[in-house]
């Protein structure tokens, strides 16, 4: 009897969706999370981060290449905006994102390549990854934590 109860419990747990909320909203929420990430990506490629503050929660945390940048407002003023002003272009390619939900948060994993051309003419090409945690505030998803890192492609 105990074995039968264990099997029933395992079946029940395995059939419980890992995504919070009704199945009908998952697609909408996935699209909304992707739209937030896409808006941020588009701003970086435009070299203009104005308006991106709405994509991030006030209590957000930004981590980049082994360093803590504080909240997004701090990162925007002290890191992102000055950095973008040095670029002639910033282009993403081979972008892939997966989104899953755990309780009230969305977890996004991104992989991509990027190419930066500095105003000086120097070019940097990298493979990048980012993990973002988003929380729904009202009807809008916002990034509460973002961690990104990059590495140089191996030279053939």
Short mmCIF file of N, CA, C and O in Angstrom, two decimals, residues 10-124:
data_model
loop_
_atom_site.label_atom_id
_atom_site.label_comp_id
_atom_site.label_asym_id
_atom_site.label_seq_id
_atom_site.Cartn_x
_atom_site.Cartn_y
_atom_site.Cartn_z
N UNK A 10 4.09 10.40 -6.88
CA UNK A 10 5.05 10.74 -7.93
C UNK A 10 4.34 11.12 -9.23
O UNK A 10 4.72 12.08 -9.90
N UNK A 11 3.30 10.40 -9.58
CA UNK A 11 2.53 10.71 -10.79
C UNK A 11 1.88 12.08 -10.65
O UNK A 11 1.91 12.90 -11.57
N UNK A 12 1.32 12.36 -9.49
CA UNK A 12 0.67 13.66 -9.26
C UNK A 12 1.69 14.79 -9.36
O UNK A 12 1.42 15.82 -9.96
N UNK A 13 2.86 14.61 -8.76
CA UNK A 13 3.89 15.65 -8.82
C UNK A 13 4.41 15.83 -10.23
O UNK A 13 4.63 16.96 -10.68
N UNK A 14 4.60 14.76 -10.94
CA UNK A 14 5.11 14.83 -12.31
C UNK A 14 4.12 15.50 -13.25
O UNK A 14 4.50 16.14 -14.22
N UNK A 15 2.83 15.37 -12.98
CA UNK A 15 1.84 15.96 -13.86
C UNK A 15 1.45 17.38 -13.48
O UNK A 15 0.70 18.04 -14.17
N UNK A 16 2.01 17.89 -12.36
CA UNK A 16 1.74 19.27 -11.95
C UNK A 16 2.57 20.21 -12.79
O UNK A 16 3.78 20.04 -12.88
N UNK A 17 1.96 21.20 -13.44
CA UNK A 17 2.75 22.09 -14.28
C UNK A 17 3.75 22.89 -13.47
O UNK A 17 3.46 23.32 -12.36
N UNK A 18 4.95 23.10 -14.05
CA UNK A 18 5.99 23.88 -13.40
C UNK A 18 5.76 25.37 -13.58
O UNK A 18 6.40 26.18 -12.96
N UNK A 19 4.85 25.73 -14.44
CA UNK A 19 4.58 27.13 -14.74
C UNK A 19 3.41 27.60 -13.91
O UNK A 19 2.39 26.93 -13.81
N UNK A 20 3.56 28.78 -13.31
CA UNK A 20 2.49 29.33 -12.49
C UNK A 20 1.39 29.89 -13.37
O UNK A 20 1.65 30.42 -14.43
N UNK A 21 0.16 29.77 -12.93
CA UNK A 21 -0.96 30.36 -13.66
C UNK A 21 -1.58 29.40 -14.62
O UNK A 21 -1.05 28.34 -14.91
N UNK A 22 -2.74 29.76 -15.16
CA UNK A 22 -3.43 28.89 -16.10
C UNK A 22 -2.65 28.73 -17.39
O UNK A 22 -1.98 29.65 -17.85
N UNK A 23 -2.75 27.55 -17.98
CA UNK A 23 -2.01 27.24 -19.20
C UNK A 23 -2.28 28.24 -20.31
O UNK A 23 -1.40 28.55 -21.11
N UNK A 24 -3.47 28.80 -20.38
CA UNK A 24 -3.82 29.73 -21.44
C UNK A 24 -2.98 31.00 -21.39
O UNK A 24 -2.78 31.66 -22.39
N UNK A 25 -2.46 31.38 -20.20
CA UNK A 25 -1.68 32.62 -20.10
C UNK A 25 -0.19 32.41 -20.31
O UNK A 25 0.54 33.38 -20.45
N UNK A 26 0.27 31.20 -20.31
CA UNK A 26 1.71 30.96 -20.44
C UNK A 26 2.25 31.58 -21.71
O UNK A 26 3.28 32.25 -21.68
N UNK A 27 1.59 31.32 -22.81
CA UNK A 27 2.06 31.87 -24.09
C UNK A 27 2.12 33.38 -24.06
O UNK A 27 3.09 33.99 -24.53
N UNK A 28 1.11 34.01 -23.47
CA UNK A 28 1.09 35.48 -23.36
C UNK A 28 2.24 35.96 -22.47
O UNK A 28 2.93 36.93 -22.81
N UNK A 29 2.46 35.31 -21.35
CA UNK A 29 3.53 35.71 -20.44
C UNK A 29 4.91 35.48 -21.06
O UNK A 29 5.80 36.31 -20.90
N UNK A 30 5.08 34.37 -21.77
CA UNK A 30 6.35 34.12 -22.44
C UNK A 30 6.61 35.22 -23.46
O UNK A 30 7.71 35.78 -23.53
N UNK A 31 5.60 35.56 -24.24
CA UNK A 31 5.75 36.63 -25.24
C UNK A 31 6.06 37.96 -24.56
O UNK A 31 6.89 38.74 -25.05
N UNK A 32 5.43 38.23 -23.42
CA UNK A 32 5.67 39.49 -22.71
C UNK A 32 7.09 39.55 -22.16
O UNK A 32 7.75 40.59 -22.23
N UNK A 33 7.59 38.45 -21.61
CA UNK A 33 8.96 38.39 -21.10
C UNK A 33 9.94 38.59 -22.25
O UNK A 33 10.89 39.37 -22.16
N UNK A 34 9.70 37.90 -23.37
CA UNK A 34 10.58 38.06 -24.54
C UNK A 34 10.56 39.50 -25.05
O UNK A 34 11.58 40.01 -25.49
N UNK A 35 9.41 40.16 -24.97
CA UNK A 35 9.30 41.55 -25.42
C UNK A 35 10.15 42.47 -24.55
O UNK A 35 10.79 43.40 -25.05
N UNK A 36 10.16 42.24 -23.23
CA UNK A 36 10.99 43.04 -22.33
C UNK A 36 12.46 42.87 -22.70
O UNK A 36 13.19 43.86 -22.87
N UNK A 37 12.89 41.62 -22.86
CA UNK A 37 14.29 41.36 -23.20
C UNK A 37 14.62 41.93 -24.58
O UNK A 37 15.70 42.49 -24.79
N UNK A 38 13.70 41.80 -25.52
CA UNK A 38 13.90 42.33 -26.87
C UNK A 38 13.99 43.85 -26.88
O UNK A 38 14.77 44.43 -27.65
N UNK A 39 13.21 44.51 -26.04
CA UNK A 39 13.27 45.97 -25.95
C UNK A 39 14.63 46.43 -25.43
O UNK A 39 15.19 47.41 -25.91
N UNK A 40 15.16 45.70 -24.47
CA UNK A 40 16.48 46.04 -23.94
C UNK A 40 17.55 45.83 -25.02
O UNK A 40 18.40 46.69 -25.25
N UNK A 41 17.48 44.69 -25.71
CA UNK A 41 18.43 44.38 -26.78
C UNK A 41 18.38 45.46 -27.86
O UNK A 41 19.42 45.93 -28.35
N UNK A 42 17.18 45.86 -28.25
CA UNK A 42 17.02 46.88 -29.29
C UNK A 42 17.63 48.21 -28.86
O UNK A 42 18.27 48.91 -29.66
N UNK A 43 17.45 48.58 -27.60
CA UNK A 43 18.02 49.84 -27.09
C UNK A 43 19.54 49.81 -27.16
O UNK A 43 20.18 50.79 -27.56
N UNK A 44 20.14 48.69 -26.78
CA UNK A 44 21.59 48.57 -26.83
C UNK A 44 22.07 48.68 -28.27
O UNK A 44 23.04 49.39 -28.56
N UNK A 45 21.39 48.04 -29.19
CA UNK A 45 21.79 48.11 -30.60
C UNK A 45 21.61 49.52 -31.17
O UNK A 45 22.36 49.91 -32.06
N UNK A 46 20.65 50.27 -30.66
CA UNK A 46 20.45 51.67 -31.09
C UNK A 46 21.49 52.59 -30.45
O UNK A 46 21.59 53.76 -30.78
N UNK A 47 22.21 52.05 -29.46
CA UNK A 47 23.17 52.82 -28.67
C UNK A 47 22.48 53.94 -27.89
O UNK A 47 23.05 54.99 -27.62
N UNK A 48 21.25 53.67 -27.50
CA UNK A 48 20.44 54.67 -26.79
C UNK A 48 19.57 53.96 -25.76
O UNK A 48 18.55 53.37 -26.10
N UNK A 49 19.97 54.04 -24.51
CA UNK A 49 19.27 53.33 -23.44
C UNK A 49 18.15 54.15 -22.80
O UNK A 49 17.54 53.69 -21.83
N UNK A 50 17.85 55.32 -23.36
CA UNK A 50 16.77 56.13 -22.79
C UNK A 50 15.47 55.34 -22.80
O UNK A 50 15.12 54.70 -23.77
N UNK A 51 14.76 55.40 -21.68
CA UNK A 51 13.47 54.72 -21.56
C UNK A 51 13.55 53.29 -21.09
O UNK A 51 12.52 52.67 -20.80
N UNK A 52 14.74 52.74 -20.99
CA UNK A 52 14.87 51.34 -20.57
C UNK A 52 14.63 51.14 -19.08
O UNK A 52 14.48 50.02 -18.62
N UNK A 53 14.55 52.24 -18.32
CA UNK A 53 14.34 52.14 -16.88
C UNK A 53 13.05 51.39 -16.56
O UNK A 53 12.97 50.69 -15.54
N UNK A 54 12.03 51.51 -17.41
CA UNK A 54 10.75 50.84 -17.15
C UNK A 54 10.85 49.33 -17.29
O UNK A 54 9.97 48.60 -16.82
N UNK A 55 11.91 48.85 -17.91
CA UNK A 55 12.10 47.40 -18.09
C UNK A 55 12.64 46.74 -16.83
O UNK A 55 12.61 45.52 -16.71
N UNK A 56 13.12 47.55 -15.89
CA UNK A 56 13.78 47.04 -14.70
C UNK A 56 13.05 47.51 -13.44
O UNK A 56 12.61 48.66 -13.36
N UNK A 57 12.96 46.64 -12.46
CA UNK A 57 12.38 46.99 -11.17
C UNK A 57 13.34 47.94 -10.44
O UNK A 57 14.56 47.90 -10.66
N UNK A 58 12.79 48.78 -9.57
CA UNK A 58 13.63 49.70 -8.80
C UNK A 58 14.66 48.96 -7.95
O UNK A 58 15.77 49.45 -7.75
N UNK A 59 14.29 47.77 -7.47
CA UNK A 59 15.19 46.99 -6.62
C UNK A 59 16.00 45.95 -7.41
O UNK A 59 16.45 44.96 -6.86
N UNK A 60 16.19 46.21 -8.70
CA UNK A 60 16.92 45.26 -9.55
C UNK A 60 18.39 45.16 -9.14
O UNK A 60 18.92 46.03 -8.45
N UNK A 61 19.01 44.08 -9.59
CA UNK A 61 20.44 43.86 -9.38
C UNK A 61 21.06 43.48 -10.72
O UNK A 61 20.53 42.61 -11.41
N UNK A 62 22.17 44.11 -11.07
CA UNK A 62 22.83 43.85 -12.34
C UNK A 62 24.23 43.31 -12.05
O UNK A 62 25.00 43.92 -11.30
N UNK A 63 24.56 42.19 -12.67
CA UNK A 63 25.88 41.58 -12.55
C UNK A 63 26.42 41.40 -13.97
O UNK A 63 25.72 40.91 -14.84
N UNK A 64 27.67 41.83 -14.16
CA UNK A 64 28.25 41.74 -15.50
C UNK A 64 29.69 41.30 -15.40
O UNK A 64 30.48 41.93 -14.68
N UNK A 65 30.01 40.22 -16.10
CA UNK A 65 31.39 39.73 -16.21
C UNK A 65 32.14 39.73 -14.88
O UNK A 65 33.24 40.26 -14.77
N UNK A 66 31.53 39.16 -13.87
CA UNK A 66 32.20 38.98 -12.59
C UNK A 66 32.09 40.15 -11.63
O UNK A 66 32.69 40.12 -10.57
N UNK A 67 31.31 41.18 -12.00
CA UNK A 67 31.18 42.32 -11.11
C UNK A 67 29.73 42.66 -10.82
O UNK A 67 28.85 42.42 -11.64
N UNK A 68 29.50 43.22 -9.65
CA UNK A 68 28.18 43.70 -9.28
C UNK A 68 28.07 45.17 -9.65
O UNK A 68 28.90 45.98 -9.23
N UNK A 69 27.06 45.51 -10.43
CA UNK A 69 26.88 46.88 -10.90
C UNK A 69 25.83 47.64 -10.10
O UNK A 69 25.50 48.77 -10.44
N UNK A 70 25.25 47.02 -9.07
CA UNK A 70 24.20 47.65 -8.29
C UNK A 70 22.86 47.52 -9.00
O UNK A 70 22.65 46.59 -9.79
N UNK A 71 21.96 48.46 -8.75
CA UNK A 71 20.66 48.40 -9.41
C UNK A 71 20.77 48.96 -10.84
O UNK A 71 21.80 49.52 -11.22
N UNK A 72 19.70 48.82 -11.61
CA UNK A 72 19.76 49.26 -13.00
C UNK A 72 19.99 50.76 -13.13
O UNK A 72 20.73 51.21 -14.01
N UNK A 73 19.39 51.55 -12.25
CA UNK A 73 19.59 53.01 -12.32
C UNK A 73 21.08 53.34 -12.20
O UNK A 73 21.61 54.17 -12.95
N UNK A 74 21.78 52.70 -11.28
CA UNK A 74 23.22 52.89 -11.11
C UNK A 74 23.98 52.40 -12.34
O UNK A 74 24.88 53.08 -12.85
N UNK A 75 23.64 51.21 -12.81
CA UNK A 75 24.29 50.63 -13.99
C UNK A 75 24.11 51.53 -15.21
O UNK A 75 25.05 51.76 -15.96
N UNK A 76 22.92 52.06 -15.37
CA UNK A 76 22.61 52.92 -16.51
C UNK A 76 23.48 54.17 -16.51
O UNK A 76 24.10 54.52 -17.52
N UNK A 77 23.56 54.84 -15.36
CA UNK A 77 24.30 56.10 -15.27
C UNK A 77 25.81 55.89 -15.31
O UNK A 77 26.53 56.62 -16.00
N UNK A 78 26.30 54.90 -14.56
CA UNK A 78 27.74 54.75 -14.38
C UNK A 78 28.42 53.76 -15.31
O UNK A 78 29.65 53.73 -15.37
N UNK A 79 27.65 52.97 -16.02
CA UNK A 79 28.28 51.95 -16.86
C UNK A 79 27.72 51.97 -18.29
O UNK A 79 28.45 52.23 -19.24
N UNK A 80 26.44 51.67 -18.44
CA UNK A 80 25.88 51.47 -19.77
C UNK A 80 25.92 52.72 -20.64
O UNK A 80 26.41 52.69 -21.77
N UNK A 81 25.41 53.84 -20.15
CA UNK A 81 25.37 55.06 -20.96
C UNK A 81 26.77 55.53 -21.37
O UNK A 81 27.00 55.79 -22.56
N UNK A 82 27.74 55.61 -20.46
CA UNK A 82 29.09 56.00 -20.89
C UNK A 82 29.70 55.00 -21.89
O UNK A 82 30.38 55.40 -22.83
N UNK A 83 29.43 53.72 -21.68
CA UNK A 83 29.96 52.70 -22.58
C UNK A 83 29.37 52.84 -23.98
O UNK A 83 30.09 52.84 -24.98
N UNK A 84 28.05 52.99 -24.07
CA UNK A 84 27.39 53.12 -25.37
C UNK A 84 27.87 54.35 -26.11
O UNK A 84 27.93 54.35 -27.35
N UNK A 85 28.25 55.40 -25.40
CA UNK A 85 28.71 56.62 -26.06
C UNK A 85 30.06 56.43 -26.75
O UNK A 85 30.44 57.23 -27.60
N UNK A 86 30.77 55.36 -26.41
CA UNK A 86 32.06 55.06 -27.04
C UNK A 86 31.94 54.16 -28.27
O UNK A 86 32.90 53.92 -28.98
N UNK A 87 30.72 53.65 -28.52
CA UNK A 87 30.53 52.70 -29.60
C UNK A 87 30.05 53.38 -30.88
O UNK A 87 29.23 54.30 -30.84
N UNK A 88 30.54 52.88 -32.00
CA UNK A 88 30.02 53.28 -33.31
C UNK A 88 28.84 52.38 -33.67
O UNK A 88 27.86 52.82 -34.26
N UNK A 89 28.94 51.09 -33.29
CA UNK A 89 27.83 50.15 -33.52
C UNK A 89 27.91 48.99 -32.54
O UNK A 89 28.98 48.69 -32.01
N UNK A 90 26.76 48.37 -32.30
CA UNK A 90 26.64 47.19 -31.44
C UNK A 90 25.58 46.32 -32.08
O UNK A 90 24.43 46.73 -32.18
N UNK A 91 25.96 45.13 -32.55
CA UNK A 91 25.02 44.25 -33.24
C UNK A 91 25.02 42.86 -32.61
O UNK A 91 26.06 42.26 -32.39
N UNK A 92 23.81 42.38 -32.31
CA UNK A 92 23.62 41.02 -31.82
C UNK A 92 23.34 40.10 -33.01
O UNK A 92 22.75 40.52 -33.99
N UNK A 93 23.74 38.84 -32.86
CA UNK A 93 23.36 37.82 -33.84
C UNK A 93 23.22 36.48 -33.13
O UNK A 93 23.62 36.34 -31.97
N UNK A 94 22.62 35.53 -33.82
CA UNK A 94 22.43 34.17 -33.29
C UNK A 94 21.77 34.19 -31.90
O UNK A 94 22.11 33.39 -31.03
N UNK A 95 20.83 35.09 -31.71
CA UNK A 95 20.16 35.26 -30.42
C UNK A 95 19.16 34.14 -30.20
O UNK A 95 18.34 33.84 -31.05
N UNK A 96 19.25 33.53 -29.02
CA UNK A 96 18.29 32.50 -28.59
C UNK A 96 17.92 32.78 -27.15
O UNK A 96 18.77 33.17 -26.35
N UNK A 97 16.65 32.56 -26.83
CA UNK A 97 16.20 32.75 -25.46
C UNK A 97 15.24 31.63 -25.08
O UNK A 97 14.43 31.21 -25.90
N UNK A 98 15.38 31.15 -23.87
CA UNK A 98 14.40 30.20 -23.33
C UNK A 98 13.83 30.84 -22.07
O UNK A 98 14.53 31.52 -21.33
N UNK A 99 12.52 30.66 -21.90
CA UNK A 99 11.82 31.25 -20.75
C UNK A 99 11.07 30.14 -20.03
O UNK A 99 10.41 29.33 -20.67
N UNK A 100 11.20 30.12 -18.72
CA UNK A 100 10.41 29.20 -17.90
C UNK A 100 9.97 29.96 -16.66
O UNK A 100 10.48 31.03 -16.36
N UNK A 101 9.01 29.39 -15.99
CA UNK A 101 8.44 30.06 -14.82
C UNK A 101 8.62 29.19 -13.59
O UNK A 101 8.54 27.96 -13.66
N UNK A 102 8.86 29.84 -12.48
CA UNK A 102 8.95 29.17 -11.19
C UNK A 102 8.19 30.05 -10.21
O UNK A 102 8.66 31.12 -9.82
N UNK A 103 7.00 29.59 -9.88
CA UNK A 103 6.16 30.42 -9.01
C UNK A 103 5.87 31.75 -9.68
O UNK A 103 5.57 31.80 -10.86
N UNK A 104 6.07 32.85 -8.97
CA UNK A 104 5.71 34.17 -9.51
C UNK A 104 6.80 34.84 -10.35
O UNK A 104 6.69 36.01 -10.66
N UNK A 105 7.87 34.12 -10.68
CA UNK A 105 8.94 34.74 -11.46
C UNK A 105 9.19 33.99 -12.77
O UNK A 105 8.91 32.79 -12.88
N UNK A 106 9.73 34.73 -13.73
CA UNK A 106 10.14 34.16 -15.00
C UNK A 106 11.66 34.09 -15.00
O UNK A 106 12.34 35.02 -14.54
N UNK A 107 12.19 33.00 -15.50
CA UNK A 107 13.63 32.81 -15.61
C UNK A 107 13.97 32.72 -17.09
O UNK A 107 13.46 31.86 -17.80
N UNK A 108 14.83 33.61 -17.56
CA UNK A 108 15.19 33.65 -18.97
C UNK A 108 16.68 33.39 -19.11
O UNK A 108 17.50 33.96 -18.38
N UNK A 109 17.02 32.52 -20.06
CA UNK A 109 18.41 32.23 -20.38
C UNK A 109 18.63 32.61 -21.84
O UNK A 109 17.93 32.13 -22.72
N UNK A 110 19.60 33.50 -22.07
CA UNK A 110 19.87 33.99 -23.41
C UNK A 110 21.28 33.60 -23.84
O UNK A 110 22.20 33.64 -23.03
N UNK A 111 21.43 33.27 -25.10
CA UNK A 111 22.74 33.07 -25.71
C UNK A 111 22.76 33.90 -26.99
O UNK A 111 21.74 34.06 -27.65
N UNK A 112 23.93 34.41 -27.33
CA UNK A 112 24.04 35.28 -28.49
C UNK A 112 25.50 35.52 -28.83
O UNK A 112 26.41 35.19 -28.06
N UNK A 113 25.71 36.09 -30.00
CA UNK A 113 27.01 36.64 -30.39
C UNK A 113 26.80 38.14 -30.50
O UNK A 113 25.68 38.60 -30.74
N UNK A 114 27.85 38.89 -30.31
CA UNK A 114 27.74 40.32 -30.57
C UNK A 114 29.04 40.86 -31.15
O UNK A 114 30.11 40.28 -30.97
N UNK A 115 28.88 41.95 -31.87
CA UNK A 115 30.00 42.63 -32.49
C UNK A 115 29.88 44.11 -32.15
O UNK A 115 28.86 44.74 -32.41
N UNK A 116 30.94 44.63 -31.54
CA UNK A 116 30.99 46.04 -31.17
C UNK A 116 32.08 46.70 -32.01
O UNK A 116 33.19 46.18 -32.11
N UNK A 117 31.73 47.84 -32.59
CA UNK A 117 32.74 48.66 -33.25
C UNK A 117 32.83 49.96 -32.47
O UNK A 117 31.83 50.67 -32.31
N UNK A 118 34.02 50.24 -31.96
CA UNK A 118 34.24 51.47 -31.21
C UNK A 118 34.42 52.63 -32.18
O UNK A 118 34.77 52.43 -33.35
N UNK A 119 34.20 53.83 -31.70
CA UNK A 119 34.41 55.02 -32.52
C UNK A 119 35.85 55.11 -33.00
O UNK A 119 36.14 55.67 -34.04
N UNK A 120 36.76 54.51 -32.25
CA UNK A 120 38.19 54.50 -32.61
C UNK A 120 38.48 53.54 -33.77
O UNK A 120 39.58 53.54 -34.30
N UNK A 121 37.49 52.70 -34.14
CA UNK A 121 37.69 51.73 -35.21
C UNK A 121 37.98 50.33 -34.71
O UNK A 121 37.91 49.36 -35.48
N UNK A 122 38.32 50.20 -33.44
CA UNK A 122 38.59 48.88 -32.87
C UNK A 122 37.30 48.06 -32.87
O UNK A 122 36.21 48.58 -32.64
N UNK A 123 37.42 46.74 -33.14
CA UNK A 123 36.26 45.84 -33.19
C UNK A 123 36.43 44.74 -32.15
O UNK A 123 37.53 44.20 -31.99
N UNK A 124 35.35 44.43 -31.47
CA UNK A 124 35.34 43.32 -30.50
C UNK A 124 34.18 42.40 -30.86
O UNK A 124 33.05 42.86 -31.02
#
